[in-house]
Short mmCIF file of C-alpha atoms and ligand atoms in Angstrom, two decimals:
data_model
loop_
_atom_site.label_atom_id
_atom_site.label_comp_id
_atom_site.label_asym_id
_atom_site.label_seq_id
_atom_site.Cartn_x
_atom_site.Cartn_y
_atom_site.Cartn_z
CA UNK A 9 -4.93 -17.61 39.59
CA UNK A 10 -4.41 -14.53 37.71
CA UNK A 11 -3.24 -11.66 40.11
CA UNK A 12 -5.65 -8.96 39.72
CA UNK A 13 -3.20 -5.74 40.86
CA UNK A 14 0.61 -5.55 41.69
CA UNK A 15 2.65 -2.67 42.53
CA UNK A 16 5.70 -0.96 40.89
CA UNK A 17 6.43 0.49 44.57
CA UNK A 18 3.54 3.28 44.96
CA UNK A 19 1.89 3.15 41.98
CA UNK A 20 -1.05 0.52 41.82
CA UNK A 21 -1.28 -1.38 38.59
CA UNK A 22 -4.58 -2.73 37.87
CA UNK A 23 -5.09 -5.48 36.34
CA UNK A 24 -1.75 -6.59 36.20
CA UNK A 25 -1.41 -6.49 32.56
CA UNK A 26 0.93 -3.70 30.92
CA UNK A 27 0.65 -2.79 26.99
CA UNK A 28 4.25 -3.09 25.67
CA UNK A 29 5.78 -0.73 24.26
CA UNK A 30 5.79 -0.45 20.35
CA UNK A 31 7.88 1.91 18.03
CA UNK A 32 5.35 2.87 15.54
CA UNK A 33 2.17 1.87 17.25
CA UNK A 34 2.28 2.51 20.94
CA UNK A 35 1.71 6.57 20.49
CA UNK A 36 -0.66 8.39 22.57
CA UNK A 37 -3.70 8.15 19.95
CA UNK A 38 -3.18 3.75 20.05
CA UNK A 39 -2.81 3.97 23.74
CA UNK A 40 -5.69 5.64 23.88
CA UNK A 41 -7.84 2.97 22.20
CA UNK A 42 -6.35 0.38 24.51
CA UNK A 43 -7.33 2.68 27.37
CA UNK A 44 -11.06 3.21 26.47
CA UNK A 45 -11.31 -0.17 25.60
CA UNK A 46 -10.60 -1.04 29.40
CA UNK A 47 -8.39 -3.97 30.93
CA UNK A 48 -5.36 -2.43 30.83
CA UNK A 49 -3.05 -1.80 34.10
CA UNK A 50 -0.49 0.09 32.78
CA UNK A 51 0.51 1.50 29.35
CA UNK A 52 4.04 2.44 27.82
CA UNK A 53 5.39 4.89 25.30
CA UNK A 54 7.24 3.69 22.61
CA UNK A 55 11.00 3.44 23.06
CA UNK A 56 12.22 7.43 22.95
CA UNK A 57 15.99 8.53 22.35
CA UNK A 58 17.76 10.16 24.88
CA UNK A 59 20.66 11.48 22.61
CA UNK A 60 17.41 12.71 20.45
CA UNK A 61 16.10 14.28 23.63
CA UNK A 62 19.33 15.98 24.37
CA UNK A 63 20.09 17.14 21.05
CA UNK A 64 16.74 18.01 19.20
CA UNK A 65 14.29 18.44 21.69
CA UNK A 66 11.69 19.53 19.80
CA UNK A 67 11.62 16.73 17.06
CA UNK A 68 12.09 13.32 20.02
CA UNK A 69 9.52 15.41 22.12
CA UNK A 70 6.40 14.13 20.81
CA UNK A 71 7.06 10.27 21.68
CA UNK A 72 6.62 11.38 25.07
CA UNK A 73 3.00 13.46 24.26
CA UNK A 74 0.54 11.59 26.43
CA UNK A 75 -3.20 13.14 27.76
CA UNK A 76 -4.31 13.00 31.36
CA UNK A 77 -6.69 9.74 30.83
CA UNK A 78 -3.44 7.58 30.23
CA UNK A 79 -2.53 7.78 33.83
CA UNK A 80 -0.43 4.91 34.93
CA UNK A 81 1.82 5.50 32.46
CA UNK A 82 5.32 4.49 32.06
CA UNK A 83 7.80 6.49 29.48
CA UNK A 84 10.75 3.81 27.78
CA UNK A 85 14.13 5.52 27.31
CA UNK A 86 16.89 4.06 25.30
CA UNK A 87 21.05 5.09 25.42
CA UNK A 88 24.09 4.31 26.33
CA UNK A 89 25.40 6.89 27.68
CA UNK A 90 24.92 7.53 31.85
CA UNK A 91 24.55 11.40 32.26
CA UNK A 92 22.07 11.18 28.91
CA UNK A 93 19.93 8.67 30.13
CA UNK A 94 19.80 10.42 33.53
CA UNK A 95 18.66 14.09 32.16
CA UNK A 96 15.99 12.20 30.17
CA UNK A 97 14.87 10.65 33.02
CA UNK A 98 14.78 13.70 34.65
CA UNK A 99 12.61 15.31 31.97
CA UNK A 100 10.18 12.41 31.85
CA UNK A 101 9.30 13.13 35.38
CA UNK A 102 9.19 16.71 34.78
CA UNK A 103 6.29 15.54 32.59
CA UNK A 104 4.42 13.83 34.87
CA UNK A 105 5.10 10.13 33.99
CA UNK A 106 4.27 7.59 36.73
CA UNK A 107 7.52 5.44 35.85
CA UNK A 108 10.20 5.13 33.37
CA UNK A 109 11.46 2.62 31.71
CA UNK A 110 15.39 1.74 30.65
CA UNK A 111 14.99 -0.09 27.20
CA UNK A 112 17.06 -2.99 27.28
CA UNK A 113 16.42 -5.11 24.08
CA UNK A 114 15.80 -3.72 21.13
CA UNK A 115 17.60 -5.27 18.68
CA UNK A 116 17.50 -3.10 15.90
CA UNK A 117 20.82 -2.26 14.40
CA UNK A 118 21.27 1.40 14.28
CA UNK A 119 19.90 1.01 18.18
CA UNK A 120 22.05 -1.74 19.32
CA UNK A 121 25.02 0.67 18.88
CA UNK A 122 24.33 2.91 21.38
CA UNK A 123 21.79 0.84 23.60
CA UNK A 124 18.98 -0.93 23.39
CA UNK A 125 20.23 -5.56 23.26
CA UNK A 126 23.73 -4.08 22.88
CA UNK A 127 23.64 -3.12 26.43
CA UNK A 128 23.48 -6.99 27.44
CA UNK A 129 27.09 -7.51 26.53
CA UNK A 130 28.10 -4.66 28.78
CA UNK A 131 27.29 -4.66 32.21
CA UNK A 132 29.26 -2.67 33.94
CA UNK A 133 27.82 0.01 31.68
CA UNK A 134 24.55 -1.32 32.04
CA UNK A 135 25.04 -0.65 35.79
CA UNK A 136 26.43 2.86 35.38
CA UNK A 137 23.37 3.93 33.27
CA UNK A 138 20.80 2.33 35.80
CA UNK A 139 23.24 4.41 38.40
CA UNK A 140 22.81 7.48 36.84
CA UNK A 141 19.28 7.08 36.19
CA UNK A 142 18.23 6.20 39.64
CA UNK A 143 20.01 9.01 41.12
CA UNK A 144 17.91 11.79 38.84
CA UNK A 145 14.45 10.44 39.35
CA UNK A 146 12.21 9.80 42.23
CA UNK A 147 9.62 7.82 40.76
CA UNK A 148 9.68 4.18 40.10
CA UNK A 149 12.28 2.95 37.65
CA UNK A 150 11.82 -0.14 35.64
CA UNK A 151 13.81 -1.94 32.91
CA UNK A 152 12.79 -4.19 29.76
CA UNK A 153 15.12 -6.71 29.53
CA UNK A 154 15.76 -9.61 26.65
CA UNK A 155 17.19 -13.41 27.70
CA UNK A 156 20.42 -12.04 26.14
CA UNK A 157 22.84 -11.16 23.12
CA UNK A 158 22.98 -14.98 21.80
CA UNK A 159 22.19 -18.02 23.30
CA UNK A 160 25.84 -18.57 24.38
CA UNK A 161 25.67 -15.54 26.32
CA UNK A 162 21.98 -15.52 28.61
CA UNK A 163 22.40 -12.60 31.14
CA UNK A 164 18.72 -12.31 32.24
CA UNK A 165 19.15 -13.64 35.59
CA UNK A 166 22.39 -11.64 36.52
CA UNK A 167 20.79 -7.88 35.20
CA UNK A 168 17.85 -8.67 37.21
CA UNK A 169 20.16 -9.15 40.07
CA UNK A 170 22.25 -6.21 39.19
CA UNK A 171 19.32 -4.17 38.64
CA UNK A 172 17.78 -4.79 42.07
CA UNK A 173 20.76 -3.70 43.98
CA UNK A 174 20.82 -1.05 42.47
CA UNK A 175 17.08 0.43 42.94
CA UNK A 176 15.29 -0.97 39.68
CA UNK A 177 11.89 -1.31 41.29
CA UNK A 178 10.66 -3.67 38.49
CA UNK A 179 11.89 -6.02 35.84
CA UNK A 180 10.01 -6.62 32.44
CA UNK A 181 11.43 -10.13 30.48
CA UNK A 182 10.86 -10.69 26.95
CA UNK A 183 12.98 -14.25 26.85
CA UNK A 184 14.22 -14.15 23.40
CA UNK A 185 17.92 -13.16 22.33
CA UNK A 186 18.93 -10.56 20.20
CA UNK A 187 20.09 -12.46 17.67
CA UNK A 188 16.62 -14.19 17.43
CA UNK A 189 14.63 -10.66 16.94
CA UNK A 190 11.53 -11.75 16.96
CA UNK A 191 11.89 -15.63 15.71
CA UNK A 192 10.93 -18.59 17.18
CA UNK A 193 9.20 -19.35 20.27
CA UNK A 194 9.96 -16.57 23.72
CA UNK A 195 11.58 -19.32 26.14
CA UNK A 196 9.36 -18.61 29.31
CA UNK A 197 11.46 -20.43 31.36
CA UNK A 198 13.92 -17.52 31.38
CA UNK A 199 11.27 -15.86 33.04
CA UNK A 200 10.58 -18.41 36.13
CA UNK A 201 14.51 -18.15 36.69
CA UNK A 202 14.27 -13.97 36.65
CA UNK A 203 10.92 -14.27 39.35
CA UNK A 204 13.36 -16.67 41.16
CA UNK A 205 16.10 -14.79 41.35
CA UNK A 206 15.10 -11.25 42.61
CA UNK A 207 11.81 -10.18 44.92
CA UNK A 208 10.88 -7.26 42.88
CA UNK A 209 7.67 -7.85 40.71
CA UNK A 210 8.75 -9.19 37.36
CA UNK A 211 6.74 -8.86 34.22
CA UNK A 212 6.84 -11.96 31.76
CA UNK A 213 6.41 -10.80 27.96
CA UNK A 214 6.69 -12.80 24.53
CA UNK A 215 3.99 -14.80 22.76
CA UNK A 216 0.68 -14.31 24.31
CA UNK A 217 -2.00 -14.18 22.38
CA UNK A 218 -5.51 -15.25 24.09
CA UNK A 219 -5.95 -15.06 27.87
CA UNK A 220 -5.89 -18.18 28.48
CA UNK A 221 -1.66 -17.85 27.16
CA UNK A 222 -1.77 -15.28 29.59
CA UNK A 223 -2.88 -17.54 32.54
CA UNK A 224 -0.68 -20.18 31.45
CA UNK A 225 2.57 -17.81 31.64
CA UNK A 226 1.88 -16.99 35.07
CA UNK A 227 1.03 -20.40 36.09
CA UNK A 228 4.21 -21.43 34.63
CA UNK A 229 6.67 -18.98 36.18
CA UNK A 230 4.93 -17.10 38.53
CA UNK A 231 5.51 -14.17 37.05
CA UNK A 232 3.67 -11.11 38.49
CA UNK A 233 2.37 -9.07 35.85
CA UNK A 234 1.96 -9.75 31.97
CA UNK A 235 3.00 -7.59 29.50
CA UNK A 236 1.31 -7.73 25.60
CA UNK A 237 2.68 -6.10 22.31
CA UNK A 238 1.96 -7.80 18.99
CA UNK A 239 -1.88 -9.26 19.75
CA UNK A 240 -2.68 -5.80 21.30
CA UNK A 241 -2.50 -4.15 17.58
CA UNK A 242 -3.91 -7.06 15.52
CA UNK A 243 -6.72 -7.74 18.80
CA UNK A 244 -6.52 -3.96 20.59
CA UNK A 245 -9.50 -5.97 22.61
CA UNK A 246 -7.51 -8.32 24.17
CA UNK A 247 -7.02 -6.70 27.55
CA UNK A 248 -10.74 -6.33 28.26
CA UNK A 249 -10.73 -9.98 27.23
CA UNK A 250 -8.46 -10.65 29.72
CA UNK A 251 -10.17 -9.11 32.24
CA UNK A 252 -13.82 -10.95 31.41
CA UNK A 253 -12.12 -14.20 31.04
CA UNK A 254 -10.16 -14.06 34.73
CA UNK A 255 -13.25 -12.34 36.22
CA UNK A 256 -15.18 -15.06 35.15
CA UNK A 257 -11.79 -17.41 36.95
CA UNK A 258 -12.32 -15.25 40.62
CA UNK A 259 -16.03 -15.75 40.58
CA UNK A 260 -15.90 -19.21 39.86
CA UNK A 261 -13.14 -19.75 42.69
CA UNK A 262 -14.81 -17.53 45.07
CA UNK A 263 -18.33 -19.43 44.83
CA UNK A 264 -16.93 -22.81 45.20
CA UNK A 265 -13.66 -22.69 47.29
CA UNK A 266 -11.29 -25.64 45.84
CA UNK A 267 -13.57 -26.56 43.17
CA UNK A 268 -12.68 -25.93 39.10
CA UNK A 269 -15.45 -24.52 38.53
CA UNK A 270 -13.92 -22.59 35.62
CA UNK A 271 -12.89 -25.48 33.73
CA UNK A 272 -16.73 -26.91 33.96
CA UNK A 273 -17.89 -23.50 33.11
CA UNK A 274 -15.22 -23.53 30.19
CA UNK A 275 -16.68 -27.08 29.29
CA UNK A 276 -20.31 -26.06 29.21
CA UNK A 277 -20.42 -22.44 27.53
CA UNK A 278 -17.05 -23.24 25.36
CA UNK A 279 -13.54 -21.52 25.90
CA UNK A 280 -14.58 -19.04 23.81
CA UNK A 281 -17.67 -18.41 25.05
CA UNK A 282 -15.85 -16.85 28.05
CA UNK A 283 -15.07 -13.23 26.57
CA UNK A 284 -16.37 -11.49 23.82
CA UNK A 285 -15.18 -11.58 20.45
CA UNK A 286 -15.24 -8.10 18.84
CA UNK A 287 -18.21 -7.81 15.92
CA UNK A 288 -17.49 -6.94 12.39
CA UNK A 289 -19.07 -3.75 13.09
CA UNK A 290 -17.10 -3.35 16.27
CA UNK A 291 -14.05 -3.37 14.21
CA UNK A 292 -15.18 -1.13 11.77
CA UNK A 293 -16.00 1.36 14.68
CA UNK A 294 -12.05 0.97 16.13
CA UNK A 295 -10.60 1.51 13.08
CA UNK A 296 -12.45 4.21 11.41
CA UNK A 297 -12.10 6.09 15.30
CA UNK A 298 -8.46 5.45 15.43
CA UNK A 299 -7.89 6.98 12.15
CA UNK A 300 -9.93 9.71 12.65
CA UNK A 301 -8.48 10.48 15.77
CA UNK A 302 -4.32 9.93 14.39
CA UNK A 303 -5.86 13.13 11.74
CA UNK A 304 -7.42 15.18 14.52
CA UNK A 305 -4.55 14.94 16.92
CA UNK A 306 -1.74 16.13 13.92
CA UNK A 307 0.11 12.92 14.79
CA UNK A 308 3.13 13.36 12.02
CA UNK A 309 3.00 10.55 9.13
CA UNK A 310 -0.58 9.70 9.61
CA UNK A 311 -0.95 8.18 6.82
CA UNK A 312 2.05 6.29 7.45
CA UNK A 313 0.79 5.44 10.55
CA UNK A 314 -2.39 4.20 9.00
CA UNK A 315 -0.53 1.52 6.69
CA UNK A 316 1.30 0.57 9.11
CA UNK A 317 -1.62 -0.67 12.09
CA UNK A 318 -3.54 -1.71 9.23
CA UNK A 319 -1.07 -4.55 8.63
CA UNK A 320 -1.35 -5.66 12.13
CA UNK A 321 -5.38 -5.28 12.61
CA UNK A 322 -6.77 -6.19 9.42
CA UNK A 323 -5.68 -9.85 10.18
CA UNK A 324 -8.54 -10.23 12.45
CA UNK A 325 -10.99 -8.89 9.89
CA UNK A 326 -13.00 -11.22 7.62
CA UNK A 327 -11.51 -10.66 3.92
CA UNK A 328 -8.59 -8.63 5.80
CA UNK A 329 -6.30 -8.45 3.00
CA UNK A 330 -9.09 -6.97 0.70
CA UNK A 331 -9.21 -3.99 3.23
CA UNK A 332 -5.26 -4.05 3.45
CA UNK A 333 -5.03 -3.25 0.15
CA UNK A 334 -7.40 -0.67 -0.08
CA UNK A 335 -5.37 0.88 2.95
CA UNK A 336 -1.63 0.64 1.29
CA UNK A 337 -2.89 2.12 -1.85
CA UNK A 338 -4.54 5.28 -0.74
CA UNK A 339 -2.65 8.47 -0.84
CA UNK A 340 -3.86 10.35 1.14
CA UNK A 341 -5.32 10.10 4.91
CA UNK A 342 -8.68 11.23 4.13
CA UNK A 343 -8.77 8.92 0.79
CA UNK A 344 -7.96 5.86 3.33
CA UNK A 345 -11.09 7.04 5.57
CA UNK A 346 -12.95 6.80 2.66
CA UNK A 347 -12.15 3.22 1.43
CA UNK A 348 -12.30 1.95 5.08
CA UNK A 349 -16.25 3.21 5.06
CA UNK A 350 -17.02 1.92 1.53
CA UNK A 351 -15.20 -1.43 2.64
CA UNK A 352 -17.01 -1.84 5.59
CA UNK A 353 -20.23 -0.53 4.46
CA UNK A 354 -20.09 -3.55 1.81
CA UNK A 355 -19.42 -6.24 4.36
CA UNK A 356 -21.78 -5.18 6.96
CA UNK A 357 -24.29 -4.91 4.22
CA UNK A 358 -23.85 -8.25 2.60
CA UNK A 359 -23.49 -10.04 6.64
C1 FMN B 407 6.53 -3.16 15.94
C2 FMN B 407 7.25 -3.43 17.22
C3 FMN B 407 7.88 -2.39 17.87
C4 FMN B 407 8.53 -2.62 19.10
N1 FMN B 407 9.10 -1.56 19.76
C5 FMN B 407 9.62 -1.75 21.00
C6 FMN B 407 10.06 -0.64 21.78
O1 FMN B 407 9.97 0.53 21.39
N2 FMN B 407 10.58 -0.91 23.03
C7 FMN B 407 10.67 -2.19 23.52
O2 FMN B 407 11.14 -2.39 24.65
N3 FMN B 407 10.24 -3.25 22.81
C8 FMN B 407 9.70 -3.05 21.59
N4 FMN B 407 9.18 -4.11 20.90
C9 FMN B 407 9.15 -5.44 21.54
C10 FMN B 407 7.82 -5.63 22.31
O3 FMN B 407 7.70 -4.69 23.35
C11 FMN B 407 7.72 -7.04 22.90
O4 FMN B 407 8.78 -7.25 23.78
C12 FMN B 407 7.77 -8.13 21.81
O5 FMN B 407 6.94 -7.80 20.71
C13 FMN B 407 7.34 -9.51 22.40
O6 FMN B 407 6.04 -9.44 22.94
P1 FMN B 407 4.73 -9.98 22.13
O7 FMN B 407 4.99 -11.42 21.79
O8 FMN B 407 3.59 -9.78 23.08
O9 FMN B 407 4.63 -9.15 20.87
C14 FMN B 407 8.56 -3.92 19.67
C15 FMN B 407 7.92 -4.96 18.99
C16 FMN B 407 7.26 -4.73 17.79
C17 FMN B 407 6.57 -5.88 17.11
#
């Protein structure tokens, strides 16, 4: 069964879902959505530079900008360099994170340099930064790890090992390499062997995309806690899915101790039938309030920002690339408003 709540030591996470973080989309105005929408334990910044924290405060600051209604929260750091990553750390719980996180595989190339996948062919240094890091902070420390560099060289099993002795208090696995970005399939069984090989919660990550992938990835490695990136910006309803569709699982279970009753319920109403789908109006509402909200706030690059979630969330919507269009052509952030109302106010018309 699903769990419904696990703990990164103090802090309560529930559900046990966790929005990954996402350069470019996980800022406080998206995590905001996910949070209203509901379903969502915990919620992560997008990966923020140390060195950029150290050296230009005031431009790396705003990655960390979150509001009060985002509590649990959990701020991702990436470096390489020990005393860096440990003042960071240090200033993230100045700000009044819940945890933070010690990015571990991003395998972008200006990143892998000095962090990020790079760190996974170095772990004695990975050890000194999680050394340093542990030694600033008093609240929860976590790290996001990938399977490895290459498929010749699959460290997963011996960070997470590493990690624990030295304090990490929770272990997030995406199971790809670096060298296969985001290709291919995420080999959950990297996964099962992390939750076998340490007793601190672990976090499996990489290719859901209904709940019911969910449910299979902890029934297939026990993992304690999912984590969700790319379905969270083209479906930002997923969580709340989540959460109707395993409700749905503990109410069947609790009526009828031993008995499926799930699977017949699944069998009579349809799988799909189990959570909502969002309406075409219901989209219309997230997006046009998610822009609208990325101009009030003074996010920098809105309109940037705009282009780029509507590449991920017009997939879901019925003549998507129509609207995606509309969207990469405007020029300015008010113009895109505009086209998003006329589009919509066409297709709701003629539905
Ligand atoms: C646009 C984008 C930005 C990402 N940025 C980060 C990041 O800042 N930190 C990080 O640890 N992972 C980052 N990732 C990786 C995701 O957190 C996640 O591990 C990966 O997408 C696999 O999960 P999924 O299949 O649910 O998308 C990013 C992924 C995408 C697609």
């Amino acid at each position: 069964m699903f769990p419904a709540e696990f703990r990164i030591r103090d802090v309560a996470i529930r559900p046990a879902t966790l929005l990954a973080p996402m350069a470019g989309v996980t800022d406080t105005v998206f995590r905001r959505v996910i949070r209203g929408l509901g379903g969502c334990g915990l919620i992560m910044t997008e990966f923020t530079s140390s060195e950029g924290l150290a050296r230009e405060a005031a431009r790396t600051l705003h990655y960390l900008d979150f509001q009060p209604d985002e509590h649990p929260i959990a701020a991702q750091l990436f470096g390489a360099k020990p005393a860096v990553m440990a003042a960071a750390a240090a200033l993230v719980q100045e700000l009044g994170f819940d945890t933070v996180d010690i990015n571990l595989g991003c395998p972008a190339k200006k990143v892998v340099k000095c962090g990020g996948s790079g760190l996974l062919r170095d772990l004695p240094l990975v050890a000194e930064i999680i050394r340093a890091v542990r030694a600033a902070v008093t609240i929860p420390l976590t790290i996001k790890i990938r399977s490895g560099w290459d498929e010749c060289n699959i460290v997963a099993t011996e960070v997470a090992r590493l990690a624990e002795d030295l304090g990490v208090e929770a272990i997030a696995v995406h199971p790809r390499t670096r060298i296969q970005a985001l290709t291919g399939l995420a080999d959950w069984s990297i996964i099962r062997d992390v939750k076998q090989a340490v007793k601190i919660p672990v976090i499996g990550n990489g290719d859901i995309h209904s709940p019911m992938d969910a449910e299979r990835m902890v029934a297939e490695t026990g993992c304690d806690a999912v984590m969700i990136g790319r379905a969270a910006a083209t479906n930002p309803w997923i969580f709340r899915q989540m959460e109707q569709y395993f409700l749905l699982d503990r109410g069947a279970g609790n009526a009828v101790p031993g008995n499926n009753c799930r699977d017949a319920s699944r069998q009579a109403i349809g799988a799909a039938a189990v959570y909502d789908e969002p309406s075409e109006s219901g989209r219309y509402e997230l997006l046009s309030q998610y822009f609208r909200s990325l101009i009030e706030s003074g996010m920098p690059d809105a309109l940037g920002k705009m282009k780029h979630f509507a590449c991920w969330f017009t997939h879901g919507v019925h003549n998507g690339a129509q609207l995606r269009h509309l969207v990469h052509s405007a020029r300015t952030p008010a113009e895109v408003l505009d086209r998003v109302d006329s589009f919509f106010a066409a297709a709701l018309t003629a539905g």
